[in-house]
mmCIF file of C-alpha atoms in Angstrom:
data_model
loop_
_atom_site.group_PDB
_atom_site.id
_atom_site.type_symbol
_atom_site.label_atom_id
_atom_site.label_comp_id
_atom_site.label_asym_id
_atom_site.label_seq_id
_atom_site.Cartn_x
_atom_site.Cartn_y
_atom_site.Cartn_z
ATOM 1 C CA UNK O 242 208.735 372.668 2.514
ATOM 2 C CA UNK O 243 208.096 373.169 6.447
ATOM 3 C CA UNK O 244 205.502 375.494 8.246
ATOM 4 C CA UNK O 245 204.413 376.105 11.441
ATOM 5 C CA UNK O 246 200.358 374.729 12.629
ATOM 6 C CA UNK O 247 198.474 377.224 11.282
ATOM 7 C CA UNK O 248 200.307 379.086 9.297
ATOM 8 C CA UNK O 249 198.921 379.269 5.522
ATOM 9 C CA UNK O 250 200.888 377.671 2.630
ATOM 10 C CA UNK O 251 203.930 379.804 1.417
ATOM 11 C CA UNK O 252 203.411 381.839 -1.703
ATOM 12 C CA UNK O 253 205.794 379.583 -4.030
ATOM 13 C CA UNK O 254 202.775 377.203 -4.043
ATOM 14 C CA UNK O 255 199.611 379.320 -3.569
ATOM 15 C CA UNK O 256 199.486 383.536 -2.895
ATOM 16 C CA UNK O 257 197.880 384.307 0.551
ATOM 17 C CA UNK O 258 195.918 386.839 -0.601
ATOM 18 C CA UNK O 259 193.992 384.787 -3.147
ATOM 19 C CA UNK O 260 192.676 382.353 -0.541
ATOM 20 C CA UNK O 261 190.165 382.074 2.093
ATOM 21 C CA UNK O 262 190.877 379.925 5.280
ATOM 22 C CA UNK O 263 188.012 378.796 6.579
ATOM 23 C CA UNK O 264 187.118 378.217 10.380
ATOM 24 C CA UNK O 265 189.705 376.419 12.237
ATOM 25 C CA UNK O 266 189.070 372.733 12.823
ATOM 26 C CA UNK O 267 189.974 369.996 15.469
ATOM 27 C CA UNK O 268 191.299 371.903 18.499
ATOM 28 C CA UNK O 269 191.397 375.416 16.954
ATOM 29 C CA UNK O 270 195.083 375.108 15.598
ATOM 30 C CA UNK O 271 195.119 374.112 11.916
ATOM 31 C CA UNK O 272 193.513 376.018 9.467
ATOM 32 C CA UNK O 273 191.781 374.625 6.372
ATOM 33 C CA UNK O 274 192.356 376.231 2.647
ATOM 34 C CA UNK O 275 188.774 376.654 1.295
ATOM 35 C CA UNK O 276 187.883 377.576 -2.466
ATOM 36 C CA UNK O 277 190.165 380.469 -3.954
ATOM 37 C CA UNK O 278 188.813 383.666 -3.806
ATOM 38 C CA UNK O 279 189.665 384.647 -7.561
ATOM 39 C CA UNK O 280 191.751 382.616 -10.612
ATOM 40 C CA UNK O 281 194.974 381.425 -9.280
ATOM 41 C CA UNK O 282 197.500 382.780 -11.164
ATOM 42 C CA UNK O 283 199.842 379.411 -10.277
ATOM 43 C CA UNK O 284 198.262 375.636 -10.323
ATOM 44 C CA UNK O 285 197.097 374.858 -6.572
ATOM 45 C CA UNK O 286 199.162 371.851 -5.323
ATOM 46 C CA UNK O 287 197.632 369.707 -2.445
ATOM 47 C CA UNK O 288 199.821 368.261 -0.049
ATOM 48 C CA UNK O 289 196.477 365.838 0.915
ATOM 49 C CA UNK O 290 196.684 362.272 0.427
ATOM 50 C CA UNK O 291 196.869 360.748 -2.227
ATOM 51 C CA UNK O 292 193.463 359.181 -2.412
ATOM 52 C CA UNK O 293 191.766 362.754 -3.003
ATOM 53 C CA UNK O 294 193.226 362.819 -6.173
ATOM 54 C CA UNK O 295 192.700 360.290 -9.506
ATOM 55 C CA UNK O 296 195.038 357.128 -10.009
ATOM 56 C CA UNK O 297 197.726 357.731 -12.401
ATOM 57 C CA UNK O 298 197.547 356.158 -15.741
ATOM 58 C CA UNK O 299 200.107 354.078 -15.119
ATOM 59 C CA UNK O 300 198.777 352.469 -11.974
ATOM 60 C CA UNK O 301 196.073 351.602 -13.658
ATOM 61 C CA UNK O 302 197.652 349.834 -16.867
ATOM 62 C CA UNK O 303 199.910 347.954 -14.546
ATOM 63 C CA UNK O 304 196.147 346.878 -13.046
ATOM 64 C CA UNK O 305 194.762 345.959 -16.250
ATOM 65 C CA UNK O 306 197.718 344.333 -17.814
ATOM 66 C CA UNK O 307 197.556 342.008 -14.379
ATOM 67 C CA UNK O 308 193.718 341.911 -14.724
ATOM 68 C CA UNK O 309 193.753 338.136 -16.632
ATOM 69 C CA UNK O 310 194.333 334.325 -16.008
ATOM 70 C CA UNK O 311 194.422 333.211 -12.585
ATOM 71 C CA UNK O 312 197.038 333.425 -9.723
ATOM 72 C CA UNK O 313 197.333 331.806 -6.147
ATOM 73 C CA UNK O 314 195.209 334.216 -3.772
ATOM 74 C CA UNK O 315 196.174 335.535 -0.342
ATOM 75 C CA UNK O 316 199.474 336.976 -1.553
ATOM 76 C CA UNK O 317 201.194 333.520 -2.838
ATOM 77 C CA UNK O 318 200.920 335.161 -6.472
ATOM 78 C CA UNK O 319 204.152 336.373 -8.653
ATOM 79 C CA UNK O 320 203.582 340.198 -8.106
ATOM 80 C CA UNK O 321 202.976 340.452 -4.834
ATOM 81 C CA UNK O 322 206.468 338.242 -4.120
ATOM 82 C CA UNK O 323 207.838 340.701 -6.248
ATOM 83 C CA UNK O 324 206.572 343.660 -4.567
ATOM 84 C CA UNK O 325 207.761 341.932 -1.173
ATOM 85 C CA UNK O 326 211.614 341.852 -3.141
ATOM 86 C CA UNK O 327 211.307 345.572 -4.001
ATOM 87 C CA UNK O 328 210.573 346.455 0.189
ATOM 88 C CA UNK O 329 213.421 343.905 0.726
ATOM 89 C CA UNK O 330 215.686 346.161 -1.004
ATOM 90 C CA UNK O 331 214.899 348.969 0.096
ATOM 91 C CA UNK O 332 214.686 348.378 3.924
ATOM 92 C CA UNK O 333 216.686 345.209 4.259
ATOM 93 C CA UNK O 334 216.442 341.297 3.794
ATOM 94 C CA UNK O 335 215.107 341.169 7.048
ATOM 95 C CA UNK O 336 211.691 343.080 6.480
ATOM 96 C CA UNK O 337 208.207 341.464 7.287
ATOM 97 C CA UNK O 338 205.242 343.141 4.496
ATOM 98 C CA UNK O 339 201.558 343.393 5.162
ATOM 99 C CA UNK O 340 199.700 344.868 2.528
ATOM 100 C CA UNK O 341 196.735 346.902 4.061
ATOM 101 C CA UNK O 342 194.078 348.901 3.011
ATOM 102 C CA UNK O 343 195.353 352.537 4.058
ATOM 103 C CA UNK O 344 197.387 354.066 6.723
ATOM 104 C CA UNK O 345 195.009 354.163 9.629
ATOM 105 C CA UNK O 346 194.775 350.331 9.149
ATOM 106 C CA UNK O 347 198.642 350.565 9.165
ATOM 107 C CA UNK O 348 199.263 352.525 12.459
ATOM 108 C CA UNK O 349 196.427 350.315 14.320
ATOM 109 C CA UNK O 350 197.624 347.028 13.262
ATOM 110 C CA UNK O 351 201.621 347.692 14.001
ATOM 111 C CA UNK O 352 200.871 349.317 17.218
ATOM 112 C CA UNK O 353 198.358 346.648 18.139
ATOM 113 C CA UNK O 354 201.221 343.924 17.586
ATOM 114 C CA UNK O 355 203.232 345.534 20.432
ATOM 115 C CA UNK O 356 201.076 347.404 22.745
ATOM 116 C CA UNK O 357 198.506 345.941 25.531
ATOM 117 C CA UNK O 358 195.232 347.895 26.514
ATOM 118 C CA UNK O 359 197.031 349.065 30.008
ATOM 119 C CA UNK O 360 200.178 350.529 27.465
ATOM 120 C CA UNK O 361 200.129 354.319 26.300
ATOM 121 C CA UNK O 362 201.683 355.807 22.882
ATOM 122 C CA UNK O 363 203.678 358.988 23.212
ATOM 123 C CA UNK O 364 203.289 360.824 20.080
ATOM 124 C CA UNK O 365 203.039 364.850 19.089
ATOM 125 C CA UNK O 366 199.797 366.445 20.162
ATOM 126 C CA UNK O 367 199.607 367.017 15.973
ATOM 127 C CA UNK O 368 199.975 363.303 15.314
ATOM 128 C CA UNK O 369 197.690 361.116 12.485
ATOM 129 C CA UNK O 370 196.838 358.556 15.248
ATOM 130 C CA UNK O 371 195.855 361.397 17.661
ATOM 131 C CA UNK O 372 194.269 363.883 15.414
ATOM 132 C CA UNK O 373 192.805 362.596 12.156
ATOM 133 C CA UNK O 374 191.960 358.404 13.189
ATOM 134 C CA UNK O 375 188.765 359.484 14.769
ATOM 135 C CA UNK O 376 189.936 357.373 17.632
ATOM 136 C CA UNK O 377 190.848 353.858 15.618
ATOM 137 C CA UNK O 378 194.190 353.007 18.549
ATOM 138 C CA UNK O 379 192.019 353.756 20.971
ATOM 139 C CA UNK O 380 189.123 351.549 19.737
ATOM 140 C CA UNK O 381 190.496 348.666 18.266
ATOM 141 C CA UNK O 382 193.689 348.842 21.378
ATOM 142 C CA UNK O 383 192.309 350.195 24.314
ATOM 143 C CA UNK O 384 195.443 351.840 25.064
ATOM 144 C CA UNK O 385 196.093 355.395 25.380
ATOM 145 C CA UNK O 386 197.470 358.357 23.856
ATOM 146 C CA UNK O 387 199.623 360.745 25.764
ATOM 147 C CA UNK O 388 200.490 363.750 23.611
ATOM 148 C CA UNK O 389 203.437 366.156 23.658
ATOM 149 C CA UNK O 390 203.065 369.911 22.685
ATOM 150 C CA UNK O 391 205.254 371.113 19.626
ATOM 151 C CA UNK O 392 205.838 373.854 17.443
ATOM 152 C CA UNK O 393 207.226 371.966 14.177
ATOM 153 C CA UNK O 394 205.457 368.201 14.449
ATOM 154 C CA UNK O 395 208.360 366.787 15.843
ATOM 155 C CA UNK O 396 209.278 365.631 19.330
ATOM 156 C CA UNK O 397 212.372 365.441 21.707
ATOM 157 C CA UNK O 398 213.735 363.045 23.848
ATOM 158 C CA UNK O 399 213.850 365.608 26.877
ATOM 159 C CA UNK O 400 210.003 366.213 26.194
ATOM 160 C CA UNK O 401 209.612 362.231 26.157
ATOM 161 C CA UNK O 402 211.051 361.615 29.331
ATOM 162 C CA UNK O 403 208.457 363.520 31.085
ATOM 163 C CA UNK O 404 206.146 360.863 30.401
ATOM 164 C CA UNK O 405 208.439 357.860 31.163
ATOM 165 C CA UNK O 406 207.210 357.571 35.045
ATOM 166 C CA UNK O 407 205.054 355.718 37.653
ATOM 167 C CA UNK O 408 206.751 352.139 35.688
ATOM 168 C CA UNK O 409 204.677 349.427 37.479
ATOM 169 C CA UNK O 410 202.114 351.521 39.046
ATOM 170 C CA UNK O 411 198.675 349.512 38.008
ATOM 171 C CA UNK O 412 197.055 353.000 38.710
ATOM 172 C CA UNK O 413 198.627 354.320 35.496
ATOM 173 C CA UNK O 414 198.518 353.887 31.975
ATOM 174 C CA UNK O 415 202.211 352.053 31.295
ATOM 175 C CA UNK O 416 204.709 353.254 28.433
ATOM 176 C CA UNK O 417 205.311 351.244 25.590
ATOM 177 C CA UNK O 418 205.604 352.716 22.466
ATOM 178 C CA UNK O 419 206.784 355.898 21.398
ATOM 179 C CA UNK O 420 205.285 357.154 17.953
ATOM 180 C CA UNK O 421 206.835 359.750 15.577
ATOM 181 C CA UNK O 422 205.592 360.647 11.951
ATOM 182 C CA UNK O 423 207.935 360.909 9.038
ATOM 183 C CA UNK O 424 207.416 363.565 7.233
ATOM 184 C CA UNK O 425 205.723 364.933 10.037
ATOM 185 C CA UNK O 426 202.077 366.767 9.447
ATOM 186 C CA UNK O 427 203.473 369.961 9.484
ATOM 187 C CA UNK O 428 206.217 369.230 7.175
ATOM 188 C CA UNK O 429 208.847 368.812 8.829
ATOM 189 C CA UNK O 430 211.639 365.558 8.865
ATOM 190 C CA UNK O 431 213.276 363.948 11.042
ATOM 191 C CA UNK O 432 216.842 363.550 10.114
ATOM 192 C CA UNK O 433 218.427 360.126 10.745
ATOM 193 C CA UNK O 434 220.329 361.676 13.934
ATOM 194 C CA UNK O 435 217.382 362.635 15.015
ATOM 195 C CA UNK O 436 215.844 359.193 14.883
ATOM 196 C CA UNK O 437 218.579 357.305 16.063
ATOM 197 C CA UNK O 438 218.456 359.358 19.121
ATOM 198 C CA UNK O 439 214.841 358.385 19.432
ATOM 199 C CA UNK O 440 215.267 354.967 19.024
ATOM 200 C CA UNK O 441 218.661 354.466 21.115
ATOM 201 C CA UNK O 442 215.925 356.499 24.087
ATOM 202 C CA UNK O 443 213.341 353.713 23.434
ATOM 203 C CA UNK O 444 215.341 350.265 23.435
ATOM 204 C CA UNK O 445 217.310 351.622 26.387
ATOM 205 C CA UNK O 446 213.589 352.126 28.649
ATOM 206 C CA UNK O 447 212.547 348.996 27.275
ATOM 207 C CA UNK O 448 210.197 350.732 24.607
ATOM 208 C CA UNK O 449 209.159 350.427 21.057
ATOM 209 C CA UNK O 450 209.649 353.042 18.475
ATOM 210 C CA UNK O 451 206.972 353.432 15.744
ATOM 211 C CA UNK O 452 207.147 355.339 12.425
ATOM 212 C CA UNK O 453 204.257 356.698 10.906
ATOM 213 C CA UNK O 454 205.130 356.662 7.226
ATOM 214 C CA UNK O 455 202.567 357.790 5.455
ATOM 215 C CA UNK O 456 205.195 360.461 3.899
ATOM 216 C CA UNK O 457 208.176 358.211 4.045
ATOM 217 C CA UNK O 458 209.282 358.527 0.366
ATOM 218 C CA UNK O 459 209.058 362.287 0.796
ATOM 219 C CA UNK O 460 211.112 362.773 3.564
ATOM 220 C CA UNK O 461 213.751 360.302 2.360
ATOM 221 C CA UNK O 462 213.606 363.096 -1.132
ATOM 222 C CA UNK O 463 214.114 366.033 1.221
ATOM 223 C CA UNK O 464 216.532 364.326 2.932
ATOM 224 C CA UNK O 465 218.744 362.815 -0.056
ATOM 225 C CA UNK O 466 218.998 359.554 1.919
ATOM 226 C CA UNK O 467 217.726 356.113 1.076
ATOM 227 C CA UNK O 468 214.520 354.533 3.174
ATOM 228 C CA UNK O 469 216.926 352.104 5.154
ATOM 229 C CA UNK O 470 219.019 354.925 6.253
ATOM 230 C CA UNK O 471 216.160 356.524 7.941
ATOM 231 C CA UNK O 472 214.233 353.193 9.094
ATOM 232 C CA UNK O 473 216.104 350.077 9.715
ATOM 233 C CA UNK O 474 219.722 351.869 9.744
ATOM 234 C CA UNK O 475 218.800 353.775 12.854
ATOM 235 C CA UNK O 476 216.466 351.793 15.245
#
């Protein structure tokens, strides 16, 4: 389901009139659902992460029924070569996998393997890494963060080239990767057209193109499409 930055949840999932939005937060442009004003007469669904919620029972037998005997640490073990063959078919033979604590750690970490401190990320002024890190690319990287204006999360390649400019001026922060979020925080997806456009933009100026994925599986739902076809198949 898409909607626009501040714009309350459509009444499939939760009836506007039996909530109360709270102050705005950040910069004044996404609102927050607070407690419901009366009984819901439909279940509320969050579309928070998933660590606000419990762990579902059966995440938590496949834990204990692992939980016994020893293995070889630092991911040498059985399951976590198996869990490297089950990314290996679903985004290619040629995938590298590095298991990290959440998707913050994620973003820094693949950004900070291809970016120097003089670099800048191009992302949507509504991105993860820009709004909700509390500054973790710009800590841990140095680098910094040059954000494009949009109504729907997304971002164009005509807004992108704006930014591409002053190459080899040691006055100003240089290009180098250009970040997009699948599904994006507003709920929108990039289609694999869309990416591939992206992507054929960045190689060409000598960029990188990153993928926030926190939603990855959810988009790739929406989208009917397999992971590879909207990852490896398109840049």
């Amino acid at each position: 389901m898409a909607y626009t930055k501040g714009q309350a949840i459509k009444d499939d999932v939760i009836r506007e009139s039996e909530i109360k939005v709270s102050a705005t937060e950040d910069r004044g442009s996404r609102k927050r659902i607070n407690r419901p004003n009366k009984k819901l007469k439909k279940p509320l669904i969050s579309f928070a992460s998933d660590n606000n919620a419990g762990v579902h029972p059966n995440i938590l037998s496949a834990i204990n029924s692992v939980n016994q005997g020893h293995v070889i640490s630092y991911g040498d073990d059985i399951f976590t070569q198996s869990a490297v063959k089950k990314f290996e078919e679903h985004f290619g033979k040629d995938v590298d996998v590095y298991f990290v604590f959440n998707g913050t750690a994620a973003n820094v970490l693949g950004l900070s393997a291809v970016i120097e401190p003089f670099n800048s990320v191009i992302c949507s002024e509504v991105a993860h890494i820009d709004e909700d890190e509390c500054c973790a690319p710009e800590r841990f990287i140095g680098c910094k963060l040059i954000t494009i204006p949009t109504r729907d999360g997304k971002i164009r390649v005509e807004q992108i080239k704006e930014h591409i400019h002053n190459l080899g001026n040691q006055h100003r922060a240089q290009p180098k990767v250009i970040s997009i979020t699948q599904a994006t925080e507003l709920g929108t997806v990039y289609n694999p057209e869309e990416i591939k456009v992206i992507a054929d933009f960045a190689h060409k100026n000598q960029l990188f193109l990153h993928m926030d994925g926190a939603r990855l599986s959810n988009a790739a739902a929406s989208l009917n499409v397999k992971l590879k076809q909207i990852t490896a198949d398109v840049g």
